[in-house]
Amino acid sequence: MNSSPQYSSDAAEWDARYSESGHIWSGNPNNTLIDVASDLTPGTALDVGCGEGADALWLAEHGWTVTAIDPSQVAIDRAMLHDENRNVTWKAAGITDLRGTGQFDLVSAMYPAVRKEAHPEALDVLLELVAPGGHLLFVHHVVDEEALAERPHFAGMYLPDDAEQALAARPEEWELVAAEDRQRQIEGGRGAHHTVDRVVIGRRRA
């Protein structure tokens, strides 16, 4: 299924990146997503920044009703090529485009590239999209001095520490389930050289 709501301001940039080659990512679902989702009862899921669709397709294969968004229409079109009538709704959209459109039992943000200055409401919207009793999974590479030297733009992006602080500031509404570093193993694809991730998991109180 495909829908075409308002594009985010990053659409042209990401279309250009995805157009550089046939595939950017490994084509395999992220292990952290598998570990977390496998412990949950399947329901509705939102895959934020779905890229070429590996995580969304894995979720659908395991019983989830999935909405997958990415600012790049090129990425969405590529993901849809691998969707063999699985229960995924694909949307070329950013996080804030979904404000007020519904809530999900699982919201997964794996390595989101969302600039704080361009999207100041994005983190608040991300939390709003989690249904009562649902879970937020926010993962990014550990951003230390070495990572910032290599990718200085990380400093202006939403990172797991931002999500952790937002959850901790709302103890009456959120339980902080995990905030930890995890080893990462992946073969192929852009970003494969990053070996440690920061993982934040929150559960919205029912």
mmCIF file of N, CA and C in Angstrom, residues 145-204:
data_model
loop_
_atom_site.group_PDB
_atom_site.id
_atom_site.type_symbol
_atom_site.label_atom_id
_atom_site.label_comp_id
_atom_site.label_asym_id
_atom_site.label_seq_id
_atom_site.Cartn_x
_atom_site.Cartn_y
_atom_site.Cartn_z
ATOM 1 N N GLU A 145 33.667 11.564 20.569
ATOM 2 C CA GLU A 145 34.485 12.556 19.870
ATOM 3 C C GLU A 145 34.926 12.057 18.501
ATOM 4 N N GLU A 146 35.235 10.762 18.417
ATOM 5 C CA GLU A 146 35.659 10.197 17.135
ATOM 6 C C GLU A 146 34.525 10.259 16.113
ATOM 7 N N ALA A 147 33.321 9.913 16.567
ATOM 8 C CA ALA A 147 32.171 9.944 15.657
ATOM 9 C C ALA A 147 31.864 11.369 15.205
ATOM 10 N N LEU A 148 31.981 12.327 16.125
ATOM 11 C CA LEU A 148 31.715 13.720 15.761
ATOM 12 C C LEU A 148 32.758 14.259 14.789
ATOM 13 N N ALA A 149 33.997 13.803 14.936
ATOM 14 C CA ALA A 149 35.034 14.229 14.001
ATOM 15 C C ALA A 149 34.750 13.700 12.600
ATOM 16 N N GLU A 150 34.212 12.487 12.544
ATOM 17 C CA GLU A 150 33.894 11.872 11.257
ATOM 18 C C GLU A 150 32.593 12.404 10.676
ATOM 19 N N ARG A 151 31.603 12.616 11.562
ATOM 20 C CA ARG A 151 30.275 13.054 11.139
ATOM 21 C C ARG A 151 29.830 14.222 12.023
ATOM 22 N N PRO A 152 30.363 15.427 11.802
ATOM 23 C CA PRO A 152 30.035 16.562 12.675
ATOM 24 C C PRO A 152 28.554 16.912 12.692
ATOM 25 N N HIS A 153 27.808 16.508 11.652
ATOM 26 C CA HIS A 153 26.377 16.818 11.619
ATOM 27 C C HIS A 153 25.596 16.065 12.682
ATOM 28 N N PHE A 154 26.198 15.003 13.265
ATOM 29 C CA PHE A 154 25.517 14.288 14.344
ATOM 30 C C PHE A 154 25.162 15.228 15.497
ATOM 31 N N ALA A 155 25.982 16.260 15.702
ATOM 32 C CA ALA A 155 25.772 17.164 16.836
ATOM 33 C C ALA A 155 24.444 17.896 16.747
ATOM 34 N N GLY A 156 23.907 18.051 15.552
ATOM 35 C CA GLY A 156 22.652 18.768 15.390
ATOM 36 C C GLY A 156 21.442 17.886 15.233
ATOM 37 N N MET A 157 21.626 16.577 15.451
ATOM 38 C CA MET A 157 20.522 15.641 15.257
ATOM 39 C C MET A 157 19.952 15.154 16.582
ATOM 40 N N TYR A 158 18.714 14.689 16.534
ATOM 41 C CA TYR A 158 18.141 14.007 17.690
ATOM 42 C C TYR A 158 18.851 12.669 17.866
ATOM 43 N N LEU A 159 19.271 12.396 19.097
ATOM 44 C CA LEU A 159 19.996 11.175 19.423
ATOM 45 C C LEU A 159 19.301 10.474 20.585
ATOM 46 N N PRO A 160 19.673 9.229 20.865
ATOM 47 C CA PRO A 160 19.021 8.502 21.959
ATOM 48 C C PRO A 160 19.053 9.225 23.300
ATOM 49 N N ASP A 161 20.123 9.961 23.579
ATOM 50 C CA ASP A 161 20.170 10.695 24.848
ATOM 51 C C ASP A 161 19.044 11.717 24.939
ATOM 52 N N ASP A 162 18.665 12.306 23.811
ATOM 53 C CA ASP A 162 17.535 13.239 23.811
ATOM 54 C C ASP A 162 16.246 12.512 24.154
ATOM 55 N N ALA A 163 16.068 11.323 23.587
ATOM 56 C CA ALA A 163 14.874 10.534 23.896
ATOM 57 C C ALA A 163 14.868 10.116 25.359
ATOM 58 N N GLU A 164 16.029 9.703 25.869
ATOM 59 C CA GLU A 164 16.116 9.305 27.277
ATOM 60 C C GLU A 164 15.726 10.461 28.198
ATOM 61 N N GLN A 165 16.227 11.649 27.914
ATOM 62 C CA GLN A 165 15.900 12.807 28.740
ATOM 63 C C GLN A 165 14.415 13.142 28.664
ATOM 64 N N ALA A 166 13.836 13.015 27.475
ATOM 65 C CA ALA A 166 12.409 13.313 27.316
ATOM 66 C C ALA A 166 11.551 12.329 28.095
ATOM 67 N N LEU A 167 11.927 11.064 28.084
ATOM 68 C CA LEU A 167 11.171 10.056 28.832
ATOM 69 C C LEU A 167 11.331 10.266 30.333
ATOM 70 N N ALA A 168 12.561 10.549 30.761
ATOM 71 C CA ALA A 168 12.814 10.747 32.187
ATOM 72 C C ALA A 168 12.076 11.964 32.726
ATOM 73 N N ALA A 169 11.806 12.939 31.871
ATOM 74 C CA ALA A 169 11.096 14.150 32.294
ATOM 75 C C ALA A 169 9.595 13.937 32.411
ATOM 76 N N ARG A 170 9.125 12.747 31.995
ATOM 77 C CA ARG A 170 7.692 12.442 32.027
ATOM 78 C C ARG A 170 7.439 11.136 32.778
ATOM 79 N N PRO A 171 7.881 11.016 34.024
ATOM 80 C CA PRO A 171 7.776 9.730 34.732
ATOM 81 C C PRO A 171 6.347 9.277 34.965
ATOM 82 N N GLU A 172 5.409 10.215 35.005
ATOM 83 C CA GLU A 172 4.014 9.832 35.202
ATOM 84 C C GLU A 172 3.420 9.220 33.935
ATOM 85 N N GLU A 173 4.068 9.440 32.807
ATOM 86 C CA GLU A 173 3.546 8.969 31.519
ATOM 87 C C GLU A 173 4.397 7.871 30.903
ATOM 88 N N TRP A 174 5.682 7.841 31.254
ATOM 89 C CA TRP A 174 6.610 6.929 30.606
ATOM 90 C C TRP A 174 7.442 6.141 31.613
ATOM 91 N N GLU A 175 7.697 4.899 31.286
ATOM 92 C CA GLU A 175 8.672 4.065 31.991
ATOM 93 C C GLU A 175 9.896 3.923 31.094
ATOM 94 N N LEU A 176 11.055 4.261 31.621
ATOM 95 C CA LEU A 176 12.296 4.087 30.872
ATOM 96 C C LEU A 176 12.749 2.644 31.055
ATOM 97 N N VAL A 177 12.555 1.834 30.048
ATOM 98 C CA VAL A 177 12.835 0.399 30.135
ATOM 99 C C VAL A 177 14.322 0.118 30.007
ATOM 100 N N ALA A 178 14.995 0.827 29.108
ATOM 101 C CA ALA A 178 16.424 0.598 28.896
ATOM 102 C C ALA A 178 17.062 1.841 28.306
ATOM 103 N N ALA A 179 18.298 2.087 28.707
ATOM 104 C CA ALA A 179 19.137 3.125 28.118
ATOM 105 C C ALA A 179 20.562 2.610 28.233
ATOM 106 N N GLU A 180 21.064 2.016 27.166
ATOM 107 C CA GLU A 180 22.318 1.276 27.255
ATOM 108 C C GLU A 180 23.031 1.238 25.908
ATOM 109 N N ASP A 181 24.326 0.933 25.979
ATOM 110 C CA ASP A 181 25.108 0.711 24.769
ATOM 111 C C ASP A 181 25.072 -0.773 24.425
ATOM 112 N N ARG A 182 24.954 -1.074 23.146
ATOM 113 C CA ARG A 182 24.934 -2.463 22.685
ATOM 114 C C ARG A 182 25.887 -2.627 21.509
ATOM 115 N N GLN A 183 26.585 -3.765 21.505
ATOM 116 C CA GLN A 183 27.431 -4.088 20.370
ATOM 117 C C GLN A 183 26.565 -4.329 19.138
ATOM 118 N N ARG A 184 27.091 -3.954 18.010
ATOM 119 C CA ARG A 184 26.354 -4.031 16.750
ATOM 120 C C ARG A 184 27.178 -4.784 15.724
ATOM 121 N N GLN A 185 26.561 -5.773 15.107
ATOM 122 C CA GLN A 185 27.222 -6.523 14.045
ATOM 123 C C GLN A 185 26.352 -6.478 12.801
ATOM 124 N N ILE A 186 26.919 -6.013 11.722
ATOM 125 C CA ILE A 186 26.178 -5.919 10.467
ATOM 126 C C ILE A 186 27.152 -6.102 9.317
ATOM 127 N N GLU A 187 26.701 -6.765 8.292
ATOM 128 C CA GLU A 187 27.537 -7.015 7.127
ATOM 129 C C GLU A 187 27.032 -6.194 5.950
ATOM 130 N N GLY A 188 27.891 -5.306 5.465
ATOM 131 C CA GLY A 188 27.565 -4.549 4.273
ATOM 132 C C GLY A 188 26.674 -3.360 4.547
ATOM 133 N N GLY A 189 26.634 -2.462 3.575
ATOM 134 C CA GLY A 189 25.779 -1.294 3.693
ATOM 135 C C GLY A 189 26.485 -0.128 4.354
ATOM 136 N N ARG A 190 25.986 1.063 4.083
ATOM 137 C CA ARG A 190 26.552 2.272 4.680
ATOM 138 C C ARG A 190 26.385 2.234 6.193
ATOM 139 N N GLY A 191 27.424 2.587 6.920
ATOM 140 C CA GLY A 191 27.352 2.601 8.372
ATOM 141 C C GLY A 191 27.772 1.310 9.030
ATOM 142 N N ALA A 192 28.211 0.313 8.235
ATOM 143 C CA ALA A 192 28.574 -0.980 8.818
ATOM 144 C C ALA A 192 29.786 -0.881 9.738
ATOM 145 N N HIS A 193 30.589 0.178 9.596
ATOM 146 C CA HIS A 193 31.789 0.315 10.420
ATOM 147 C C HIS A 193 31.470 0.771 11.841
ATOM 148 N N HIS A 194 30.249 1.226 12.099
ATOM 149 C CA HIS A 194 29.860 1.584 13.461
ATOM 150 C C HIS A 194 29.573 0.296 14.235
ATOM 151 N N THR A 195 30.240 0.091 15.353
ATOM 152 C CA THR A 195 30.148 -1.185 16.066
ATOM 153 C C THR A 195 29.406 -1.108 17.395
ATOM 154 N N VAL A 196 29.096 0.093 17.869
ATOM 155 C CA VAL A 196 28.385 0.236 19.143
ATOM 156 C C VAL A 196 27.220 1.202 18.955
ATOM 157 N N ASP A 197 26.062 0.791 19.423
ATOM 158 C CA ASP A 197 24.860 1.615 19.345
ATOM 159 C C ASP A 197 24.408 2.037 20.731
ATOM 160 N N ARG A 198 23.752 3.170 20.798
ATOM 161 C CA ARG A 198 23.047 3.601 22.003
ATOM 162 C C ARG A 198 21.581 3.256 21.804
ATOM 163 N N VAL A 199 21.021 2.514 22.749
ATOM 164 C CA VAL A 199 19.661 1.999 22.632
ATOM 165 C C VAL A 199 18.814 2.533 23.782
ATOM 166 N N VAL A 200 17.706 3.175 23.443
ATOM 167 C CA VAL A 200 16.754 3.658 24.445
ATOM 168 C C VAL A 200 15.396 3.033 24.150
ATOM 169 N N ILE A 201 14.804 2.437 25.179
ATOM 170 C CA ILE A 201 13.485 1.816 25.065
ATOM 171 C C ILE A 201 12.590 2.407 26.140
ATOM 172 N N GLY A 202 11.436 2.875 25.732
ATOM 173 C CA GLY A 202 10.466 3.410 26.683
ATOM 174 C C GLY A 202 9.117 2.748 26.507
ATOM 175 N N ARG A 203 8.388 2.633 27.596
ATOM 176 C CA ARG A 203 7.014 2.121 27.533
ATOM 177 C C ARG A 203 6.078 3.205 28.036
ATOM 178 N N ARG A 204 5.100 3.539 27.218
ATOM 179 C CA ARG A 204 4.118 4.548 27.623
ATOM 180 C C ARG A 204 3.095 3.896 28.546
#
